[in-house]
Structure formats: structure tokens, C-alpha cells
PDB file of C-alpha atoms in Angstrom:
ATOM      1  CA  MET M 207      -0.239   0.071   0.330  1.00 94.00           C
ATOM      2  CA  ILE M 208       0.885   3.292  -0.840  1.00 98.00           C
ATOM      3  CA  GLU M 209       0.503   5.957   1.866  1.00 98.00           C
ATOM      4  CA  PHE M 210       0.743   9.984   1.746  1.00 98.00           C
ATOM      5  CA  THR M 211       0.153  11.586   4.887  1.00 98.00           C
ATOM      6  CA  SER M 212       0.316  15.530   5.088  1.00 98.00           C
ATOM      7  CA  VAL M 213       3.295  15.502   2.938  1.00 98.00           C
ATOM      8  CA  VAL M 214       4.858  19.553   2.305  1.00 98.00           C
ATOM      9  CA  LYS M 215       7.594  20.291   0.245  1.00 98.00           C
ATOM     10  CA  ASP M 216       9.001  23.506  -0.162  1.00 96.00           C
ATOM     11  CA  TYR M 217      11.702  24.633  -2.404  1.00 90.00           C
ATOM     12  CA  LYS M 218      13.469  28.405  -1.557  1.00 87.00           C
ATOM     13  CA  GLY M 219      10.038  29.557  -0.089  1.00 86.00           C
ATOM     14  CA  VAL M 220       7.658  28.184  -2.995  1.00 91.00           C
ATOM     15  CA  ARG M 221       5.504  25.609  -1.522  1.00 94.00           C
ATOM     16  CA  ALA M 222       5.379  22.468  -4.270  1.00 95.00           C
ATOM     17  CA  LEU M 223       3.063  20.676  -1.946  1.00 97.00           C
ATOM     18  CA  ASP M 224       1.061  21.697   0.340  1.00 96.00           C
ATOM     19  CA  GLU M 225      -0.142  18.726   2.967  1.00 97.00           C
ATOM     20  CA  VAL M 226      -0.516  15.641   0.141  1.00 98.00           C
ATOM     21  CA  SER M 227      -2.502  13.178   1.324  1.00 98.00           C
ATOM     22  CA  PHE M 228      -4.230  10.171   0.032  1.00 98.00           C
ATOM     23  CA  THR M 229      -3.429   5.945  -0.197  1.00 98.00           C
ATOM     24  CA  VAL M 230      -3.376   3.501  -2.748  1.00 98.00           C
ATOM     25  CA  GLU M 231      -4.829   0.180  -1.853  1.00 96.00           C
ATOM     26  CA  PRO M 232      -3.743  -3.368  -3.095  1.00 97.00           C
ATOM     27  CA  GLY M 233      -5.975  -4.450  -5.887  1.00 97.00           C
ATOM     28  CA  SER M 234      -5.805  -1.176  -7.184  1.00 97.00           C
ATOM     29  CA  VAL M 235      -5.493   1.697 -10.088  1.00 97.00           C
ATOM     30  CA  THR M 236      -5.146   5.240  -8.304  1.00 97.00           C
ATOM     31  CA  GLY M 237      -4.872   7.947 -11.251  1.00 95.00           C
ATOM     32  CA  PHE M 238      -2.781  11.032  -9.828  1.00 95.00           C
ATOM     33  CA  LEU M 239      -4.604  13.654 -11.883  1.00 92.00           C
ATOM     34  CA  GLY M 240      -3.379  17.365 -12.506  1.00 88.00           C
ATOM     35  CA  PRO M 241      -1.941  19.781 -15.528  1.00 84.00           C
ATOM     36  CA  ASN M 242       1.952  20.163 -15.631  1.00 81.00           C
ATOM     37  CA  GLY M 243       3.221  21.785 -12.720  1.00 84.00           C
ATOM     38  CA  ALA M 244       0.531  20.997 -10.407  1.00 88.00           C
ATOM     39  CA  GLY M 245       3.215  18.651  -8.582  1.00 93.00           C
ATOM     40  CA  LYS M 246       2.649  15.002  -9.310  1.00 95.00           C
ATOM     41  CA  THR M 247       6.207  14.221  -9.955  1.00 95.00           C
ATOM     42  CA  THR M 248       7.300  16.095  -7.038  1.00 96.00           C
ATOM     43  CA  ALA M 249       5.318  13.805  -5.071  1.00 98.00           C
ATOM     44  CA  LEU M 250       6.282  10.766  -6.927  1.00 98.00           C
ATOM     45  CA  ARG M 251      10.407  11.557  -6.578  1.00 97.00           C
ATOM     46  CA  ILE M 252       9.533  11.707  -2.639  1.00 98.00           C
ATOM     47  CA  LEU M 253       7.554   8.607  -2.756  1.00 98.00           C
ATOM     48  CA  LEU M 254      10.306   7.200  -4.229  1.00 98.00           C
ATOM     49  CA  GLY M 255      13.201   8.612  -2.051  1.00 96.00           C
ATOM     50  CA  LEU M 256      14.668  10.840  -4.711  1.00 96.00           C
ATOM     51  CA  SER M 257      13.419  13.544  -2.635  1.00 96.00           C
ATOM     52  CA  ARG M 258      12.585  14.540   1.436  1.00 96.00           C
ATOM     53  CA  PRO M 259       9.890  16.357   2.309  1.00 97.00           C
ATOM     54  CA  THR M 260       9.719  19.125   4.098  1.00 97.00           C
ATOM     55  CA  SER M 261       7.433  17.294   6.738  1.00 97.00           C
ATOM     56  CA  GLY M 262       4.475  14.926   6.271  1.00 98.00           C
ATOM     57  CA  THR M 263       5.221  11.069   5.561  1.00 98.00           C
ATOM     58  CA  ALA M 264       5.053   9.369   1.893  1.00 98.00           C
ATOM     59  CA  THR M 265       5.250   5.168   2.639  1.00 98.00           C
ATOM     60  CA  ILE M 266       5.412   1.882   1.194  1.00 98.00           C
ATOM     61  CA  PHE M 267       3.943  -0.474   3.005  1.00 96.00           C
ATOM     62  CA  GLY M 268       4.177   1.484   5.958  1.00 96.00           C
ATOM     63  CA  ARG M 269       7.718   2.613   5.846  1.00 97.00           C
ATOM     64  CA  PRO M 270       9.493   5.249   3.646  1.00 97.00           C
ATOM     65  CA  TYR M 271      11.126   4.077   0.656  1.00 97.00           C
ATOM     66  CA  ARG M 272      14.926   3.964   1.966  1.00 95.00           C
ATOM     67  CA  GLU M 273      13.920   1.895   4.309  1.00 96.00           C
ATOM     68  CA  LEU M 274      12.269  -0.920   2.709  1.00 96.00           C
ATOM     69  CA  GLU M 275      14.134  -4.087   2.314  1.00 93.00           C
ATOM     70  CA  ALA M 276      15.046  -4.661  -1.361  1.00 92.00           C
ATOM     71  CA  PRO M 277      13.348  -2.018  -2.708  1.00 95.00           C
ATOM     72  CA  GLY M 278      13.293  -3.745  -6.164  1.00 93.00           C
ATOM     73  CA  TRP M 279      11.789  -6.332  -5.546  1.00 96.00           C
ATOM     74  CA  GLN M 280       8.905  -4.374  -3.480  1.00 97.00           C
ATOM     75  CA  VAL M 281       8.577  -1.607  -5.864  1.00 98.00           C
ATOM     76  CA  GLY M 282       8.661  -0.776  -9.690  1.00 98.00           C
ATOM     77  CA  ALA M 283       8.931   2.617 -11.104  1.00 98.00           C
ATOM     78  CA  LEU M 284       8.457   5.062 -14.470  1.00 97.00           C
ATOM     79  CA  LEU M 285       9.372   8.191 -14.035  1.00 96.00           C
ATOM     80  CA  ASP M 286      11.346   9.433 -16.778  1.00 95.00           C
ATOM     81  CA  ALA M 287      11.519   7.034 -20.479  1.00 95.00           C
ATOM     82  CA  ASN M 288      14.501   8.877 -21.508  1.00 94.00           C
ATOM     83  CA  ALA M 289      16.706   8.297 -18.304  1.00 93.00           C
ATOM     84  CA  GLN M 290      18.945   5.337 -19.892  1.00 95.00           C
ATOM     85  CA  HIS M 291      22.296   5.369 -21.439  1.00 96.00           C
ATOM     86  CA  PRO M 292      21.853   6.115 -25.109  1.00 96.00           C
ATOM     87  CA  GLY M 293      24.638   3.503 -26.363  1.00 97.00           C
ATOM     88  CA  ARG M 294      23.110   0.319 -24.639  1.00 97.00           C
ATOM     89  CA  THR M 295      20.647  -1.566 -26.184  1.00 98.00           C
ATOM     90  CA  GLY M 296      17.236  -2.630 -25.034  1.00 98.00           C
ATOM     91  CA  ARG M 297      18.374  -6.062 -24.278  1.00 98.00           C
ATOM     92  CA  GLU M 298      21.609  -4.743 -22.521  1.00 98.00           C
ATOM     93  CA  ILE M 299      19.619  -2.327 -20.194  1.00 98.00           C
ATOM     94  CA  LEU M 300      17.414  -5.132 -19.384  1.00 98.00           C
ATOM     95  CA  THR M 301      19.718  -7.502 -18.766  1.00 98.00           C
ATOM     96  CA  LEU M 302      21.784  -5.284 -16.112  1.00 97.00           C
ATOM     97  CA  GLY M 303      18.401  -4.540 -14.566  1.00 97.00           C
ATOM     98  CA  ALA M 304      18.135  -8.213 -14.209  1.00 97.00           C
ATOM     99  CA  MET M 305      21.675  -8.457 -12.826  1.00 97.00           C
ATOM    100  CA  THR M 306      20.982  -6.474 -10.174  1.00 95.00           C
ATOM    101  CA  LEU M 307      18.224  -7.700  -9.098  1.00 96.00           C
ATOM    102  CA  GLY M 308      19.518 -11.300  -8.840  1.00 96.00           C
ATOM    103  CA  LEU M 309      17.106 -12.635 -11.499  1.00 97.00           C
ATOM    104  CA  PRO M 310      17.781 -14.932 -14.263  1.00 96.00           C
ATOM    105  CA  ARG M 311      18.026 -13.461 -17.866  1.00 94.00           C
ATOM    106  CA  SER M 312      14.867 -15.618 -18.742  1.00 96.00           C
ATOM    107  CA  ARG M 313      12.609 -12.800 -17.137  1.00 97.00           C
ATOM    108  CA  VAL M 314      14.374 -10.248 -19.655  1.00 98.00           C
ATOM    109  CA  ASP M 315      12.888 -12.470 -22.605  1.00 97.00           C
ATOM    110  CA  GLU M 316       9.492 -12.724 -20.535  1.00 98.00           C
ATOM    111  CA  VAL M 317       9.475  -8.521 -20.096  1.00 98.00           C
ATOM    112  CA  LEU M 318      10.139  -7.866 -23.081  1.00 98.00           C
ATOM    113  CA  GLU M 319       7.159  -9.781 -24.759  1.00 97.00           C
ATOM    114  CA  LEU M 320       5.064  -8.718 -22.370  1.00 96.00           C
ATOM    115  CA  VAL M 321       5.124  -5.129 -23.374  1.00 97.00           C
ATOM    116  CA  GLY M 322       5.651  -6.042 -27.320  1.00 95.00           C
ATOM    117  CA  LEU M 323       9.022  -5.102 -27.850  1.00 97.00           C
ATOM    118  CA  THR M 324      10.370  -7.525 -31.002  1.00 97.00           C
ATOM    119  CA  GLU M 325      13.738  -8.916 -30.475  1.00 96.00           C
ATOM    120  CA  ARG M 326      14.676  -6.962 -33.585  1.00 97.00           C
ATOM    121  CA  GLU M 327      13.958  -4.303 -31.313  1.00 97.00           C
ATOM    122  CA  ALA M 328      15.588  -4.843 -28.248  1.00 97.00           C
ATOM    123  CA  ARG M 329      18.697  -5.424 -30.187  1.00 97.00           C
ATOM    124  CA  ARG M 330      18.359  -1.812 -31.064  1.00 97.00           C
ATOM    125  CA  THR M 331      20.663   1.064 -29.036  1.00 97.00           C
ATOM    126  CA  PHE M 332      18.310   3.226 -27.061  1.00 97.00           C
ATOM    127  CA  ARG M 333      19.466   6.433 -28.990  1.00 97.00           C
ATOM    128  CA  GLY M 334      17.642   4.715 -32.101  1.00 96.00           C
ATOM    129  CA  TYR M 335      14.358   4.415 -29.954  1.00 97.00           C
ATOM    130  CA  SER M 336      11.071   5.930 -30.593  1.00 96.00           C
ATOM    131  CA  LEU M 337       9.199   7.804 -27.609  1.00 95.00           C
ATOM    132  CA  GLY M 338       6.643   5.272 -27.364  1.00 95.00           C
ATOM    133  CA  MET M 339       9.182   2.523 -27.347  1.00 97.00           C
ATOM    134  CA  ARG M 340      11.426   3.677 -24.600  1.00 97.00           C
ATOM    135  CA  GLN M 341       7.935   4.065 -22.424  1.00 97.00           C
ATOM    136  CA  ARG M 342       7.503   0.245 -23.122  1.00 97.00           C
ATOM    137  CA  LEU M 343      10.956  -0.490 -22.429  1.00 98.00           C
ATOM    138  CA  GLY M 344      10.848   1.491 -19.085  1.00 97.00           C
ATOM    139  CA  ILE M 345       7.543  -0.427 -18.160  1.00 97.00           C
ATOM    140  CA  ALA M 346       9.341  -3.554 -18.812  1.00 98.00           C
ATOM    141  CA  HIS M 347      12.000  -2.321 -16.461  1.00 98.00           C
ATOM    142  CA  ALA M 348       9.436  -1.805 -13.828  1.00 98.00           C
ATOM    143  CA  LEU M 349       8.201  -5.195 -13.848  1.00 98.00           C
ATOM    144  CA  LEU M 350      11.609  -7.203 -14.179  1.00 98.00           C
ATOM    145  CA  ALA M 351      11.359  -8.192 -10.292  1.00 97.00           C
ATOM    146  CA  ARG M 352       7.075  -8.848 -10.443  1.00 97.00           C
ATOM    147  CA  PRO M 353       6.823  -5.800  -7.794  1.00 97.00           C
ATOM    148  CA  ARG M 354       3.809  -5.304  -5.910  1.00 97.00           C
ATOM    149  CA  VAL M 355       4.000  -1.616  -5.828  1.00 98.00           C
ATOM    150  CA  LEU M 356       4.021   0.310  -9.365  1.00 98.00           C
ATOM    151  CA  VAL M 357       4.315   3.717  -9.912  1.00 98.00           C
ATOM    152  CA  PHE M 358       4.104   5.564 -13.003  1.00 97.00           C
ATOM    153  CA  ASP M 359       4.874   9.069 -14.257  1.00 95.00           C
ATOM    154  CA  GLU M 360       2.964   9.918 -17.551  1.00 93.00           C
ATOM    155  CA  PRO M 361       3.162   6.233 -19.207  1.00 93.00           C
ATOM    156  CA  ALA M 362       1.432   6.884 -22.110  1.00 91.00           C
ATOM    157  CA  ASN M 363       3.463   9.797 -23.545  1.00 90.00           C
ATOM    158  CA  GLY M 364       4.588   8.809 -27.172  1.00 90.00           C
ATOM    159  CA  LEU M 365       2.312   5.948 -27.306  1.00 91.00           C
ATOM    160  CA  ASP M 366       0.133   5.394 -30.609  1.00 91.00           C
ATOM    161  CA  PRO M 367      -3.563   4.498 -30.009  1.00 90.00           C
ATOM    162  CA  GLN M 368      -2.807   0.760 -29.823  1.00 92.00           C
ATOM    163  CA  GLY M 369      -0.142   1.404 -27.425  1.00 92.00           C
ATOM    164  CA  ILE M 370      -2.873   3.468 -24.862  1.00 92.00           C
ATOM    165  CA  HIS M 371      -5.075   0.847 -25.147  1.00 92.00           C
ATOM    166  CA  TRP M 372      -2.460  -2.127 -24.395  1.00 94.00           C
ATOM    167  CA  LEU M 373      -1.360  -0.014 -21.314  1.00 94.00           C
ATOM    168  CA  ARG M 374      -4.821   0.255 -19.997  1.00 94.00           C
ATOM    169  CA  GLY M 375      -5.444  -3.655 -20.452  1.00 95.00           C
ATOM    170  CA  LEU M 376      -1.418  -4.505 -18.589  1.00 96.00           C
ATOM    171  CA  LEU M 377      -2.578  -2.114 -15.566  1.00 96.00           C
ATOM    172  CA  ARG M 378      -5.700  -3.514 -15.335  1.00 95.00           C
ATOM    173  CA  GLU M 379      -4.365  -7.087 -15.236  1.00 96.00           C
ATOM    174  CA  LEU M 380      -1.319  -6.283 -12.596  1.00 97.00           C
ATOM    175  CA  ALA M 381      -4.558  -4.133 -10.339  1.00 97.00           C
ATOM    176  CA  ASP M 382      -6.309  -7.422 -11.014  1.00 97.00           C
ATOM    177  CA  ALA M 383      -3.785  -9.370  -9.987  1.00 97.00           C
ATOM    178  CA  GLY M 384      -3.180  -7.447  -6.408  1.00 97.00           C
ATOM    179  CA  CYS M 385      -0.859  -4.655  -7.176  1.00 98.00           C
ATOM    180  CA  ALA M 386      -1.328  -1.614  -6.191  1.00 98.00           C
ATOM    181  CA  VAL M 387      -0.744   0.855  -8.859  1.00 98.00           C
ATOM    182  CA  LEU M 388      -0.176   4.792  -9.020  1.00 98.00           C
ATOM    183  CA  LEU M 389      -0.462   6.513 -11.950  1.00 97.00           C
ATOM    184  CA  SER M 390       0.275   9.888 -12.742  1.00 95.00           C
ATOM    185  CA  SER M 391      -1.066  11.756 -16.080  1.00 91.00           C
ATOM    186  CA  HIS M 392      -2.301  15.073 -16.838  1.00 85.00           C
ATOM    187  CA  LEU M 393      -4.944  13.794 -19.232  1.00 82.00           C
ATOM    188  CA  LEU M 394      -8.051  13.387 -17.711  1.00 82.00           C
ATOM    189  CA  ALA M 395      -9.454  10.908 -20.215  1.00 80.00           C
ATOM    190  CA  GLU M 396      -6.772   8.738 -20.092  1.00 81.00           C
ATOM    191  CA  VAL M 397      -7.138   8.226 -16.098  1.00 85.00           C
ATOM    192  CA  GLU M 398     -10.928   8.333 -16.090  1.00 85.00           C
ATOM    193  CA  ARG M 399     -10.672   4.760 -18.348  1.00 87.00           C
ATOM    194  CA  ILE M 400      -8.417   2.981 -16.020  1.00 91.00           C
ATOM    195  CA  ALA M 401      -8.581   4.185 -12.648  1.00 94.00           C
ATOM    196  CA  ASP M 402     -10.694   3.026  -9.445  1.00 94.00           C
ATOM    197  CA  ARG M 403     -10.120   6.091  -7.853  1.00 95.00           C
ATOM    198  CA  ILE M 404      -8.624   9.496  -8.677  1.00 93.00           C
ATOM    199  CA  VAL M 405      -6.654  11.936  -6.659  1.00 94.00           C
ATOM    200  CA  VAL M 406      -6.714  15.675  -8.386  1.00 91.00           C
ATOM    201  CA  ILE M 407      -3.786  17.802  -7.438  1.00 92.00           C
ATOM    202  CA  GLY M 408      -3.919  21.650  -8.363  1.00 88.00           C
ATOM    203  CA  ARG M 409      -0.768  23.931  -7.378  1.00 88.00           C
ATOM    204  CA  GLY M 410       0.496  21.642  -4.951  1.00 93.00           C
ATOM    205  CA  ARG M 411      -2.970  20.882  -3.110  1.00 93.00           C
ATOM    206  CA  VAL M 412      -5.235  17.563  -3.520  1.00 93.00           C
ATOM    207  CA  LEU M 413      -8.176  19.370  -4.525  1.00 88.00           C
ATOM    208  CA  ALA M 414     -10.395  16.181  -5.165  1.00 88.00           C
ATOM    209  CA  GLN M 415     -10.261  12.518  -4.309  1.00 92.00           C
ATOM    210  CA  GLY M 416     -12.741   9.776  -4.767  1.00 92.00           C
ATOM    211  CA  THR M 417     -13.917   6.762  -7.194  1.00 90.00           C
ATOM    212  CA  LEU M 418     -15.239   7.750 -10.585  1.00 82.00           C
ATOM    213  CA  ASP M 419     -19.012   7.475  -9.099  1.00 83.00           C
ATOM    214  CA  GLU M 420     -17.995   9.867  -6.381  1.00 85.00           C
ATOM    215  CA  LEU M 421     -16.131  12.539  -8.807  1.00 82.00           C
ATOM    216  CA  GLY M 422     -18.837  11.989 -11.372  1.00 73.00           C
ATOM    217  CA  ARG M 423     -18.277  10.512 -15.151  1.00 62.00           C
ATOM    218  CA  GLY M 424     -17.629  11.850 -18.364  1.00 57.00           C
ATOM    219  CA  ARG M 425     -18.748  15.358 -18.663  1.00 56.00           C
ATOM    220  CA  ASP M 426     -19.643  15.791 -15.261  1.00 62.00           C
ATOM    221  CA  LEU M 427     -15.913  14.940 -13.977  1.00 68.00           C
ATOM    222  CA  GLU M 428     -14.135  17.076 -16.667  1.00 70.00           C
ATOM    223  CA  ARG M 429     -16.220  20.011 -15.491  1.00 70.00           C
ATOM    224  CA  VAL M 430     -14.969  19.198 -12.047  1.00 67.00           C
ATOM    225  CA  PHE M 431     -11.724  18.542 -13.279  1.00 67.00           C
ATOM    226  CA  LEU M 432     -11.670  22.375 -14.965  1.00 72.00           C
ATOM    227  CA  GLU M 433     -13.395  24.039 -12.060  1.00 70.00           C
ATOM    228  CA  LEU M 434     -10.814  22.682  -9.583  1.00 65.00           C
ATOM    229  CA  THR M 435      -7.656  23.199 -11.006  1.00 66.00           C
ATOM    230  CA  ALA M 436      -9.080  27.139 -11.851  1.00 71.00           C
ATOM    231  CA  GLU M 437      -9.935  27.518  -8.270  1.00 66.00           C
ATOM    232  CA  ALA M 438      -6.625  26.371  -7.293  1.00 61.00           C
ATOM    233  CA  ASP M 439      -5.205  28.790  -9.910  1.00 64.00           C
ATOM    234  CA  ARG M 440      -7.097  31.580  -9.063  1.00 68.00           C
ATOM    235  CA  ARG M 441      -5.959  30.991  -5.063  1.00 63.00           C
ATOM    236  CA  ALA M 442      -1.930  31.268  -6.735  1.00 60.00           C
ATOM    237  CA  ALA M 443      -2.900  34.286  -8.135  1.00 57.00           C
TER     238      ALA M 443
END
């Protein structure tokens, strides 16, 4: 389980996160929804131990990421699909990840097939990958150890419509298998079609959270999203 409790993050006098609190339960997909610059990536970086909160806590299974035993086995994450060595092949990147985690090399073949990268694509260097291919490779890397918690920041960026459809199905399968999935996005339609719960963030504050039925669906949810983000902008002005 993921839990944010009153997380505050200040950067040189600017409050990037303001009392952020929400949970992600096992067996569910939680959509973390907000416009660019809302604070989503900052919250995820704190969750994954890449940044420290000014106050509050962000925990996984009740502990900060830095205190987890073998965190690579428990948490899979994709924050930046471009963060790989450009001269390595996709297969090399995954093989190094598998070796680091103590996994058999056969797992590399399994995740390549799972994300739909062919052997020919796997042998290409990373610099020659499209953004969609990089997203698929990053998702494959996150799934290597079959973790129970998954954290994805804008994973649909660069995917074509078929790829987005595939991603929705994959996230649903992972959640149905018991994973806690946190999906960050600025695209309402993407989140609405897959999430069990939605957390709306704007200007560093949680503006609303709940199930689709609680927040409203379709045009109702779009109206709520637009009104809440507009209200956050007015407060910050």
C-alpha cells in the first residue's frame, strides 16, 4: 500500500506540495491527475526516496522507500522514459537490471514479450528508440521483479492509440493480480478509463479524491476537473 500523509515540500520559499494526503490500496489503480506543474512528479520523487519532504511522510507498506528491504523487488517505477544510456541496447538495459536484482536472464525475454518489444527492437540502441518504445522499455524494467507496487509518471506519453489501449489492459491486469498501481497523468480521458480512484492535484494541493462515481463520470468529471484546477489557479494568483 502507498500512503501520503500531510506531505509538504518547499523549494526556496515556494511551496510545491501543500499537505498532500491520499492512499493507494492493493488491487487498485489510482489516477494521480493534474495539469503540468501541479506537483505530481515532486510527490512521486518523494515517494521513491529521490527527494525529502519538508514535512509529512510518504510510505510504501508503512515504511519510507529508503527503509524498505530490497526495494527493487517490492516497487517498480517509471518516472522518466529517457533516463537510460543511449549507447546500450534495450536488451542490455534490461539484462543489467535483471543482474542487479539477481534475476535470471530468462526474465528479460518475458518482460520484452509482455510489453510488445520484438527481438529486433530489443537489439537496437536506446538512442534509436522512439518515445513510445522508450516507454515500453521503461515499463518492462519496472516489471522485472514482479513488484507489488507500481508507480508510473505519464506512461502513455509517446504511445499510439493501440499502445494506449495495451497499457490500459496491462495496468488493469496488474491491479487485478493484487498490485497497488499509482498512475500520474495530466490527461483526464486516460485516467478516467482505467482508474478505480482519482486524486486531483493543482498547485501542490489535493483538490478532490474519490471513485469515479463519487466524483462524476464523463462530462461531469471533466467539469469538476476544470473547475478545481481553475480554483487552484485563482488561489495562487
